[in-house]
Tab-separated table of C-alpha atoms in Angstrom:
chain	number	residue	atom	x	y	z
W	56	UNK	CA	-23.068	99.772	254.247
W	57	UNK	CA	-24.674	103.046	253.103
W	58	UNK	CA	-22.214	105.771	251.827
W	59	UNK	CA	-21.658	108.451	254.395
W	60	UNK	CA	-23.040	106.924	257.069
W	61	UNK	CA	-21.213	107.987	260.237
W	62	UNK	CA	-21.356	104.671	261.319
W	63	UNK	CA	-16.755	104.052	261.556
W	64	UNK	CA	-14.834	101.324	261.562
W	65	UNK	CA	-15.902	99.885	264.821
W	66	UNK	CA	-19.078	99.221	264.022
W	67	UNK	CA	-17.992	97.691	260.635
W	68	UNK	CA	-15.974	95.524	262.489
W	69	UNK	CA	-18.925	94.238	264.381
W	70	UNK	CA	-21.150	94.088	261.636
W	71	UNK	CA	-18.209	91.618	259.788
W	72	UNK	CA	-18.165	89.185	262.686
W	73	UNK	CA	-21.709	89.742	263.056
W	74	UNK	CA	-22.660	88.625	259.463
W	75	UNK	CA	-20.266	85.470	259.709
W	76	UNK	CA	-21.911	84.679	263.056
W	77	UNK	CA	-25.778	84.534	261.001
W	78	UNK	CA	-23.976	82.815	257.958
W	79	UNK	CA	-23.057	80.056	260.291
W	80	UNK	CA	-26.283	80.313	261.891
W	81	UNK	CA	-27.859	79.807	258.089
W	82	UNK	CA	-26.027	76.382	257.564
W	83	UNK	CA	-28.338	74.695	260.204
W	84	UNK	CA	-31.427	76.060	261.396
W	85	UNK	CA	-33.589	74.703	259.058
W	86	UNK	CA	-32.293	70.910	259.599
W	87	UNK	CA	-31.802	70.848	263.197
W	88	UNK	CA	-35.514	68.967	264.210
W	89	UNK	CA	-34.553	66.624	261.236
W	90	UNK	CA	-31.322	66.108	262.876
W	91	UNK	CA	-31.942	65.135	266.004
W	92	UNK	CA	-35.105	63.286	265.124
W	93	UNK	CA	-34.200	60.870	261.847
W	94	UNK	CA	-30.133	61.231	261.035
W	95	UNK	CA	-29.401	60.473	264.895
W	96	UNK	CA	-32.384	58.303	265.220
W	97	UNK	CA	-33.656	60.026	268.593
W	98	UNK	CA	-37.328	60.399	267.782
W	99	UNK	CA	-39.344	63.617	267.688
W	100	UNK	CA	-39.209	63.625	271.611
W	101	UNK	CA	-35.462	64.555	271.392
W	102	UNK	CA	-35.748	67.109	268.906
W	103	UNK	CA	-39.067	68.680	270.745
W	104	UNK	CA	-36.950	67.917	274.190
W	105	UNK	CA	-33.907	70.405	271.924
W	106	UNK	CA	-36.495	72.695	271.434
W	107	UNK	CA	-38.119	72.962	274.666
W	108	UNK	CA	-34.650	73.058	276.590
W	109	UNK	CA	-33.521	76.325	274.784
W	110	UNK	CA	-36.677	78.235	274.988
W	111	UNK	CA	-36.312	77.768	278.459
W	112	UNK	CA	-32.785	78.172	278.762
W	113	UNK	CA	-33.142	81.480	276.608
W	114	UNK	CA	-36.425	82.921	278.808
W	115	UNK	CA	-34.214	82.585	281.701
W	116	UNK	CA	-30.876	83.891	280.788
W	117	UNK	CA	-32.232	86.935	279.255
W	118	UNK	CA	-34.338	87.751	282.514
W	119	UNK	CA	-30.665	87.403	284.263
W	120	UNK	CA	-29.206	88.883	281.518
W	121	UNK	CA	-30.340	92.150	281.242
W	122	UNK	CA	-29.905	93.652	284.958
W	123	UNK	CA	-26.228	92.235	284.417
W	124	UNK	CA	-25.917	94.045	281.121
W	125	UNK	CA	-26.898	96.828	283.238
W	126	UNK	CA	-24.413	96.869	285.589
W	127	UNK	CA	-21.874	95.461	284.417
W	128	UNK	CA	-21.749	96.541	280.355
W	129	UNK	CA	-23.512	94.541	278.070
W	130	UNK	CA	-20.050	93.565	275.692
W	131	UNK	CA	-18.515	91.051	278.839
W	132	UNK	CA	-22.827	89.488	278.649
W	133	UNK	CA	-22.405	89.539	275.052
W	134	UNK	CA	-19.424	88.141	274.796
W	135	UNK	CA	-20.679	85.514	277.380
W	136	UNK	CA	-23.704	84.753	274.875
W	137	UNK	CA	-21.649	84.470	272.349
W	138	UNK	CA	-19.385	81.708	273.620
W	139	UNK	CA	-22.576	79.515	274.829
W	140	UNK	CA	-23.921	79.359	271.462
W	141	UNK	CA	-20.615	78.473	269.958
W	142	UNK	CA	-20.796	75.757	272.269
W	143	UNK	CA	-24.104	74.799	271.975
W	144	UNK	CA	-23.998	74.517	267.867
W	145	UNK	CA	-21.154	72.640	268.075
W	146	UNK	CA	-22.113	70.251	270.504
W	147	UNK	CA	-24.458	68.688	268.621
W	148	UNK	CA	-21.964	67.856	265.920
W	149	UNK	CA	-20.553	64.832	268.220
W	150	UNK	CA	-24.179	64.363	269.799
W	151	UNK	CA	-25.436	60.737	269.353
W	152	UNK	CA	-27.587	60.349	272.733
W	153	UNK	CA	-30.433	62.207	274.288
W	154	UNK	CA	-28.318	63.977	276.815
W	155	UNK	CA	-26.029	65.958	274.364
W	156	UNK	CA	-28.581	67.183	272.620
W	157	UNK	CA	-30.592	68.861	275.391
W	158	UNK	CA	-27.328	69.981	276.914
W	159	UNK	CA	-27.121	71.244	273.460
W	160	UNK	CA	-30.397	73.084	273.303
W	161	UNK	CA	-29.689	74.851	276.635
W	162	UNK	CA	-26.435	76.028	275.681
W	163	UNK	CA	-27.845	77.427	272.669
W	164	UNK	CA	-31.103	79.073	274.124
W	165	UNK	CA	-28.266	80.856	277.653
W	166	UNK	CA	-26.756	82.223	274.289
W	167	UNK	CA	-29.763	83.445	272.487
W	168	UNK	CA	-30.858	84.851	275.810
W	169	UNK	CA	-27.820	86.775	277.198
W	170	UNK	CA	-26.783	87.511	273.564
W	171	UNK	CA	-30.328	89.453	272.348
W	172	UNK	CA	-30.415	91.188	276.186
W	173	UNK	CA	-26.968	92.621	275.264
W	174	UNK	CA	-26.631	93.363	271.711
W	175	UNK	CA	-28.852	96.121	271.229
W	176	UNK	CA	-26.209	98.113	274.045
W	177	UNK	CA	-23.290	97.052	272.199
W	178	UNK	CA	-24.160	97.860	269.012
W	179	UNK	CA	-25.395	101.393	270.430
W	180	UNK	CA	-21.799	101.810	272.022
W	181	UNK	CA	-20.149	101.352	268.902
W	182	UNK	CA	-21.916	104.302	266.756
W	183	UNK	CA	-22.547	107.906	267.564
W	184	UNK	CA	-26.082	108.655	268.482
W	185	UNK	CA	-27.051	109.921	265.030
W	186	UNK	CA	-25.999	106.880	263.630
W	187	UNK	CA	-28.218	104.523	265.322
W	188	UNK	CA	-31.138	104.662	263.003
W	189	UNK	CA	-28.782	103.176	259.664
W	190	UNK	CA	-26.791	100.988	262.387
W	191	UNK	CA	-30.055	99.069	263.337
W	192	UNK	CA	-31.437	99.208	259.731
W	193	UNK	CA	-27.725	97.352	258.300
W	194	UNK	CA	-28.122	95.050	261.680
W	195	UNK	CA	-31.427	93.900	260.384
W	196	UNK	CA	-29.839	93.507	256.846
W	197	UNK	CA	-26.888	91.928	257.715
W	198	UNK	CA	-29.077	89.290	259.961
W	199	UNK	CA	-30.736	87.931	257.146
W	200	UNK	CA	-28.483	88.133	254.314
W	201	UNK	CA	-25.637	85.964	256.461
W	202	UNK	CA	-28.949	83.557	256.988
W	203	UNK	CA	-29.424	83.885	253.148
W	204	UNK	CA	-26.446	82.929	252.390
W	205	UNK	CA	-25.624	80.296	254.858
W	206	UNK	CA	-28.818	78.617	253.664
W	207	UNK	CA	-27.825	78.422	250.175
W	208	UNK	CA	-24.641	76.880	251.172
W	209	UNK	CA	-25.934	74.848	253.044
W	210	UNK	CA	-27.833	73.189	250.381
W	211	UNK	CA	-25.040	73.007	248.137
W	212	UNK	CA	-23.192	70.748	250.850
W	213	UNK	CA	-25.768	68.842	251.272
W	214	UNK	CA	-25.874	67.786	247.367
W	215	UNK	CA	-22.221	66.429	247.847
W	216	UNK	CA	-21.140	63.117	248.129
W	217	UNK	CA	-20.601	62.171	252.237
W	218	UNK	CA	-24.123	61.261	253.925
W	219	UNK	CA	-26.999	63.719	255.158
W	220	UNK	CA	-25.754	63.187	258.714
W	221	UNK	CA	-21.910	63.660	258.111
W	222	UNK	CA	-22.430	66.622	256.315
W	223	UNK	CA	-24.451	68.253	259.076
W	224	UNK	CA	-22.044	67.282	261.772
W	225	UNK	CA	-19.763	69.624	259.689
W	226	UNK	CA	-21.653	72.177	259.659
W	227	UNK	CA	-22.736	72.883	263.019
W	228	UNK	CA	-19.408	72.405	263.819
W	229	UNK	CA	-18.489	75.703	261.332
W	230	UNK	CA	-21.643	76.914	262.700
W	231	UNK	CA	-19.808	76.909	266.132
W	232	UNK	CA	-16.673	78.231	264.748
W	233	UNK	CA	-18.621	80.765	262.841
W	234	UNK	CA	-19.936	82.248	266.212
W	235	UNK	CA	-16.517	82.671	267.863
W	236	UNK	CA	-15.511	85.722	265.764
W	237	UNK	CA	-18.322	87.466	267.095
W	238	UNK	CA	-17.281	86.846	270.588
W	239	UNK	CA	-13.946	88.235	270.043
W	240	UNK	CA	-14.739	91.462	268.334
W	241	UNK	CA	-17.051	92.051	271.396
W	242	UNK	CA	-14.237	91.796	274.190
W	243	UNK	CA	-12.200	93.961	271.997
W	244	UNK	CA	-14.909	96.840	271.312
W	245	UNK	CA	-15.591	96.887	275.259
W	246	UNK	CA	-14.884	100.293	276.745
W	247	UNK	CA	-13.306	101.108	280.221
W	248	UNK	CA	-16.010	99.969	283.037
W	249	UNK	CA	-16.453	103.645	284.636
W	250	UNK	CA	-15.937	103.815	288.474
W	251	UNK	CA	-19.273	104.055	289.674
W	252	UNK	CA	-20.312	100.961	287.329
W	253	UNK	CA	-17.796	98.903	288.732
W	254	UNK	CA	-18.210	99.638	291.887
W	255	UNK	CA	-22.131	98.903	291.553
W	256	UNK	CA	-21.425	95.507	289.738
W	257	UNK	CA	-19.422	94.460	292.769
W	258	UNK	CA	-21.507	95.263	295.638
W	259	UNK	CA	-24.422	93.770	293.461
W	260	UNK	CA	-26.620	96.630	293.707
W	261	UNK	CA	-29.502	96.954	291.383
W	262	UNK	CA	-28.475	99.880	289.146
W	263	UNK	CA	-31.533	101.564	287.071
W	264	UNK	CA	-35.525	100.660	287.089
W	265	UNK	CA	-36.623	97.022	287.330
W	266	UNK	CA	-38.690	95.367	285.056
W	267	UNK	CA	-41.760	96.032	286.328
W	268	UNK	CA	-40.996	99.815	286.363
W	269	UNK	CA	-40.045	99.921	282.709
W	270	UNK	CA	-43.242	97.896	281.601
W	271	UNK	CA	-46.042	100.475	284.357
W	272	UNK	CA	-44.964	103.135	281.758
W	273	UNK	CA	-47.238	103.066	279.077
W	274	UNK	CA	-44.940	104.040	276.147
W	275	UNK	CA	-42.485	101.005	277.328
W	276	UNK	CA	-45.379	99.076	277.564
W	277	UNK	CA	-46.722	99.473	274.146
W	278	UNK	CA	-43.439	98.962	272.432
W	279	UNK	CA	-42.866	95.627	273.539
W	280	UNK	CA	-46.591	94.952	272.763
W	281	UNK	CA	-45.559	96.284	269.455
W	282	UNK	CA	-42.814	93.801	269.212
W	283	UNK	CA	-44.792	91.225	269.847
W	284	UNK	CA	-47.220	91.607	267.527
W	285	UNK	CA	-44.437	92.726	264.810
W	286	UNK	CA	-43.478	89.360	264.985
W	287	UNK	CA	-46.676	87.427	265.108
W	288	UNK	CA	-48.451	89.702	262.232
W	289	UNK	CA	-45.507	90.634	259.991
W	290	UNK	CA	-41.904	88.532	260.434
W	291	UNK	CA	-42.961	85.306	260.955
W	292	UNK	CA	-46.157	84.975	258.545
W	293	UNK	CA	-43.314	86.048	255.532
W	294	UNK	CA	-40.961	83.128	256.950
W	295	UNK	CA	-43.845	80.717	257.640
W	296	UNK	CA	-47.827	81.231	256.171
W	297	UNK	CA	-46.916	82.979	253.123
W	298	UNK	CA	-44.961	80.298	251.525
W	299	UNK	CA	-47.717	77.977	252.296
W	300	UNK	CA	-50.647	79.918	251.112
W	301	UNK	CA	-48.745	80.409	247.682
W	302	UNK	CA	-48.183	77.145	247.385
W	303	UNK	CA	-51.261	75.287	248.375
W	304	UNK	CA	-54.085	77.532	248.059
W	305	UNK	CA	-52.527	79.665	244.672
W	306	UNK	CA	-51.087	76.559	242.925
W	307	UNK	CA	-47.524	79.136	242.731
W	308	UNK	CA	-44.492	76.240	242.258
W	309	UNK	CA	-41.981	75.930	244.418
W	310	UNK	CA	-39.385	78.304	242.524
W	311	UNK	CA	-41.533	80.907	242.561
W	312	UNK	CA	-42.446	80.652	246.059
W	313	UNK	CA	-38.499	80.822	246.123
W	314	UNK	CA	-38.338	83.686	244.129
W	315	UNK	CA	-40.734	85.223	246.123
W	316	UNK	CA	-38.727	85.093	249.519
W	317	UNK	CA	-35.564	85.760	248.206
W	318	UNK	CA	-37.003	88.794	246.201
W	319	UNK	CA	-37.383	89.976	249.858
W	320	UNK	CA	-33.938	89.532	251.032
W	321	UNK	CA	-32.584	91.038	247.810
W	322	UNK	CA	-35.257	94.092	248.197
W	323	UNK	CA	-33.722	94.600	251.854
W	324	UNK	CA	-30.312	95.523	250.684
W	325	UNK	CA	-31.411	97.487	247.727
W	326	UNK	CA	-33.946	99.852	249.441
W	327	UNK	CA	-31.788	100.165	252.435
W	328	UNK	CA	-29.564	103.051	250.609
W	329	UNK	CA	-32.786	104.377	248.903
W	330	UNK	CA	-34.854	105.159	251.915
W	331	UNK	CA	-31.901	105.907	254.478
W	332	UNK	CA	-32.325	109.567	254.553
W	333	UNK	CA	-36.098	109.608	254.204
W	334	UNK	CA	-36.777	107.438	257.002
W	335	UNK	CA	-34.232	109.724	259.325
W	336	UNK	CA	-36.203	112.264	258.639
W	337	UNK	CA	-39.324	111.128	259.982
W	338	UNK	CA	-40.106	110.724	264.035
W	339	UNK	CA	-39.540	107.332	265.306
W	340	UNK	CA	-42.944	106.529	266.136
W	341	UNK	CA	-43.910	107.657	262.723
W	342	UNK	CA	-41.336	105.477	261.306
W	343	UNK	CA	-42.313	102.405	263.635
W	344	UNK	CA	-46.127	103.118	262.198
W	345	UNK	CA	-45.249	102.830	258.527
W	346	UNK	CA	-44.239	99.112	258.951
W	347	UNK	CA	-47.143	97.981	259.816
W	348	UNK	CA	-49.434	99.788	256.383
W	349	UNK	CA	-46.806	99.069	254.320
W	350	UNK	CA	-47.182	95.407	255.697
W	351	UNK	CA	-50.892	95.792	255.040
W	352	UNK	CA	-49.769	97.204	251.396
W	353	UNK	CA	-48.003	94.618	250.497
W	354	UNK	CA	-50.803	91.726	251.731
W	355	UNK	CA	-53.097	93.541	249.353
W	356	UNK	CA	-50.852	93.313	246.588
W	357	UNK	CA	-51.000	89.138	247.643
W	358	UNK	CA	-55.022	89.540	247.338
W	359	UNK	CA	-54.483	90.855	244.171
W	360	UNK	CA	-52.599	88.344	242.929
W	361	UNK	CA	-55.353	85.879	244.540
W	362	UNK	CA	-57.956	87.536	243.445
W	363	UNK	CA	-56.596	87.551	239.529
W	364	UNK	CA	-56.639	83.164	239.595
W	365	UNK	CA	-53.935	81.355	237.939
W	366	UNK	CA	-56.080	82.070	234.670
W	367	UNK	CA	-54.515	85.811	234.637
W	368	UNK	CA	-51.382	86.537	233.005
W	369	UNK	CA	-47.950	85.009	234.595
W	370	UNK	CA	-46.574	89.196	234.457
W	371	UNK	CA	-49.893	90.330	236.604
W	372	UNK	CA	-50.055	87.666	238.947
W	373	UNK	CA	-46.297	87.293	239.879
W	374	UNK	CA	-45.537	91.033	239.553
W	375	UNK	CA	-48.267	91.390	242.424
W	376	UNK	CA	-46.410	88.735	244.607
W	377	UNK	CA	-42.610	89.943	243.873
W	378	UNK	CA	-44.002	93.910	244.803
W	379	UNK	CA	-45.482	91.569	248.122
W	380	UNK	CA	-41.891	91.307	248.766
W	381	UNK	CA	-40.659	94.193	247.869
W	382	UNK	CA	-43.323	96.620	249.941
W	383	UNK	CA	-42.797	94.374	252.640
W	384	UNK	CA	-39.161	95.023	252.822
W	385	UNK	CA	-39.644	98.383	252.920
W	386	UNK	CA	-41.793	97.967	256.108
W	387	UNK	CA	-38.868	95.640	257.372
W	388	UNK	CA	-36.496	98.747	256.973
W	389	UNK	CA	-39.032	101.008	258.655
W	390	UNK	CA	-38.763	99.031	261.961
W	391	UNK	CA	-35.831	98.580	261.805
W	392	UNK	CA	-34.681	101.615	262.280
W	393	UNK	CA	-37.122	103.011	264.586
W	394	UNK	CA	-37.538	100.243	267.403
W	395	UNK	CA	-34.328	99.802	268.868
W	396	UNK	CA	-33.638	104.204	268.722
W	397	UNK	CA	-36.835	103.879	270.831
W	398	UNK	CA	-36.028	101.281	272.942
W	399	UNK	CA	-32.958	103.001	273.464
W	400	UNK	CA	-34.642	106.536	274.428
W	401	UNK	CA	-37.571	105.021	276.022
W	402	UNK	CA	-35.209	102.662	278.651
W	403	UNK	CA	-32.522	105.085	279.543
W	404	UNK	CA	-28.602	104.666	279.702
W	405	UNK	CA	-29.130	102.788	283.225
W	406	UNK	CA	-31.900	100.504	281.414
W	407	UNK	CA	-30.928	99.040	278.399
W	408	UNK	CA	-30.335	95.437	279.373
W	409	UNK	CA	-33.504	94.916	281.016
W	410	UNK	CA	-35.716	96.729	277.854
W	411	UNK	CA	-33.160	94.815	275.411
W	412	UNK	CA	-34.101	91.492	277.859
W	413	UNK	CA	-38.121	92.528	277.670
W	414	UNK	CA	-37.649	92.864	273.344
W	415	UNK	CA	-35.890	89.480	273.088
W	416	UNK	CA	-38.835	87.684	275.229
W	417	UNK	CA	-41.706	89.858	273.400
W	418	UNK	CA	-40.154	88.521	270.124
W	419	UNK	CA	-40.074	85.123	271.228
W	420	UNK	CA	-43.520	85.012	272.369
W	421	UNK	CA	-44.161	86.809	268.512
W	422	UNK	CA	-42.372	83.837	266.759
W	423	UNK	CA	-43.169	81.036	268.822
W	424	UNK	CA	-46.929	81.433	268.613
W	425	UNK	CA	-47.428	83.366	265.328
W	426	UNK	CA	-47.033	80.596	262.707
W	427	UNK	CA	-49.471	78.658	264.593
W	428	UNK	CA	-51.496	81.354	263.960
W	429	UNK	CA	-51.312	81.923	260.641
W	430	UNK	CA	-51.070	78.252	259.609
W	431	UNK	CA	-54.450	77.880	261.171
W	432	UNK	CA	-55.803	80.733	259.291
W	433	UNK	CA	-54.115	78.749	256.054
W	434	UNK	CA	-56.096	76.004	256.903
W	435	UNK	CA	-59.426	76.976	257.641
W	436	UNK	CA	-59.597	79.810	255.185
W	437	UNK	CA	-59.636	80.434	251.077
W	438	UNK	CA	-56.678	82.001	249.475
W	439	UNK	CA	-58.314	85.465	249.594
W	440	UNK	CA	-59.678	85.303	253.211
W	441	UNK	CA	-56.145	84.357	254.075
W	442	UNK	CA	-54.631	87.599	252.680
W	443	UNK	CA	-57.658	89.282	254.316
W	444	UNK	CA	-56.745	87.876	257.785
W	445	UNK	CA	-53.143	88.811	257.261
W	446	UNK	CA	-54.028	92.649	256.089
W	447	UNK	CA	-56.149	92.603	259.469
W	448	UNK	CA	-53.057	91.490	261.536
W	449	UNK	CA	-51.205	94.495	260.204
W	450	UNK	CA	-54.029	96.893	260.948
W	451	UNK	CA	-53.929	95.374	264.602
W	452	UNK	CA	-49.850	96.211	264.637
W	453	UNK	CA	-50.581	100.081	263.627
W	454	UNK	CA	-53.382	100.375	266.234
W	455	UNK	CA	-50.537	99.658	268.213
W	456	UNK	CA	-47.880	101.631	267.116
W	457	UNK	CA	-50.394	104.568	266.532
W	458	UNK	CA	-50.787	104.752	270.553
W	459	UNK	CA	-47.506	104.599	271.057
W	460	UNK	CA	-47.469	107.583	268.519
W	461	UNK	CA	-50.269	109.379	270.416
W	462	UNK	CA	-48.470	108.431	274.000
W	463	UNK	CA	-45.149	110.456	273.013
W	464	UNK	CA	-46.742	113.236	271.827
């Protein structure tokens, strides 16, 4: 947490729960299609049955979850989301047919869905309003360092002496666990339901625009086309291409490709405090624009280090790829502290589950189809045209985000 931030104890407290919630989160996700598919022995059509179960699940709980964020506050549909994935994760601890797991799977993706359509609301309610650009900034922090550091556990658990499959039984149980915190500290942060809310939430009447009224204004509109292509261009080729194209087409070893990512987590918290103030500073938009050429910044810094062959020396080449991760942090931060503060101001009070509900699917369209993408670009291109493909992504995000600029103004 920055110093000074007017942020209080509230929204410490959900931050806490929040960052146990992602640590828990961090102990499985990377092993649950291995799982399902070789320690239970249920084939790749269970785990791709897991898969397909909770992107559906999640597509349609956060269409029904944001009008009932809307009415009815979105801590009781956060809360809600919160339970389901405690009991999806831990479901599959006990799971040994095919029928646990997808039961499983939909659990998990009702929780991802109601959960993303309500947190953006609840994290809003528990900071003043010039606090929300450092709230969303530590939110993204806090996401991946509890990831960060559940996957390091993780792997230290895994190295003990029980079986692969016993050991992960444990920990999607604590993964489970991990999530009921969360759930708590949301009930307890919800305010009084005013009057006119509760009365609205009991007749059932719609309360605020619909979904197709948010997305016929063109601002609206562009920032969830933003988000989309945030995801595609920028989040998931970090998590997913980049790794790859290090390691296959730039003969970089598998610690450094390490190195690399964790560099990026580590450069997250660090420039968090740095750039606080300057990114207030700026207009949202402007802010929301930056991520995008520093994105583009820091896949030129990867062409460098292409460019220079494994021939150059070690401090050239791998002081290009660790500032890769450390300019693309800094366009992390810028995002994050602009998009939701414009989702926010963009949706309205009456709004904010349904825009919340229309980010969460825009952002799983983003990382469902963009390491596809960029695989495909791995595979068909040469080290440098792959960093060349990637800077062009990020020029396609700040076309993007430079309307939306153009469309406030």
């Amino acid at each position: 947490m920055t110093r000074g931030a007017p942020l209080g104890r509230r929204f410490c407290l959900l931050m806490g729960a929040l960052l146990l919630s992602c640590l828990g989160n961090g102990l499985c996700f990377p092993f649950t299609s291995i799982y399902i598919s070789r320690l239970l022995g249920l084939g790749s059509r269970a785990a791709g049955g897991y898969f397909i179960a909770m992107a559906a699940a999640s597509f349609a709980a956060a269409l029904i979850g944001g009008p009932l964020a809307d009415r009815g506050g979105p801590h009781r549909v956060g809360a809600l989301g919160g339970a389901a994935l405690a009991a999806g994760y831990a479901l599959l601890a006990p799971a040994d047919g095919v029928a646990l797991v997808l039961v499983s799977g939909a659990c998990v993706g009702i929780g991802f869905g109601l959960f993303y359509a309500s947190i953006v609301g609840v994290v809003d309610a528990a900071v003043p309003e010039s606090g929300r650009r450092t709230a969303f900034s530590v939110r993204h922090i806090v996401n991946n360092a509890g990831i960060g550091v559940g996957s390091v556990v993780a792997g230290l658990a895994l190295h003990g002496g029980d079986t692969a499959a016993e050991t992960l039984r444990r920990l999607y149980l604590a993964n489970g666990l991990a999530a009921v915190p969360l759930v708590v500290v949301i009930r307890a942060l919800r305010p009084r339901i005013q009057p006119e809310r509760r009365k609205a939430e009991n007749s059932g009447t719609p309360n605020g625009p619909t979904y197709r009224t948010l997305l016929r204004a063109r601002p609206m509109a562009l920032l969830i086309l933003a988000q989309a292509l945030f995801a595609i261009v920028g989040f998931t080729q970090i998590e997913a291409t980049v790794p790859l194209l290090m390691h296959d087409h730039m003969a970089v070893t598998l610690g450094w490709v390490s190195a690399v990512v964790a560099s990026n987590s580590f450069a997250l918290v660090a420039l968090q405090p740095l750039l606080r103030r300057r990114l207030e500073r700026l207009p949202e938009t402007v802010s929301l624009a930056a991520g995008p050429v520093l994105w583009a910044g820091a896949f030129g810094c990867g062409l460098g280090a292409a460019l220079t062959g494994p021939s150059a020396p070690a401090a050239v080449r791998y002081g290009l790829l660790l500032a890769f991760a450390v300019v693309f942090a800094a366009g992390e931060l810028t995002y994050s502290s602009a998009f939701y503060p414009l989702l926010l101001r963009r949706s309205g009070e009456a709004a904010v589950g349904r825009a919340s509900a229309l980010a969460s699917l825009a952002w799983n369209l983003g990382t469902a189809s963009g390491p596809p993408i960029g695989l495909f670009v791995v595979a068909q291109t040469s080290a440098t045209g792959s960093w060349v493909a990637l800077t062009i992504g990020a020029t396609v995000a700040f076309a993007v985000a430079a309307a939306l600029h153009r469309s406030s103004l």
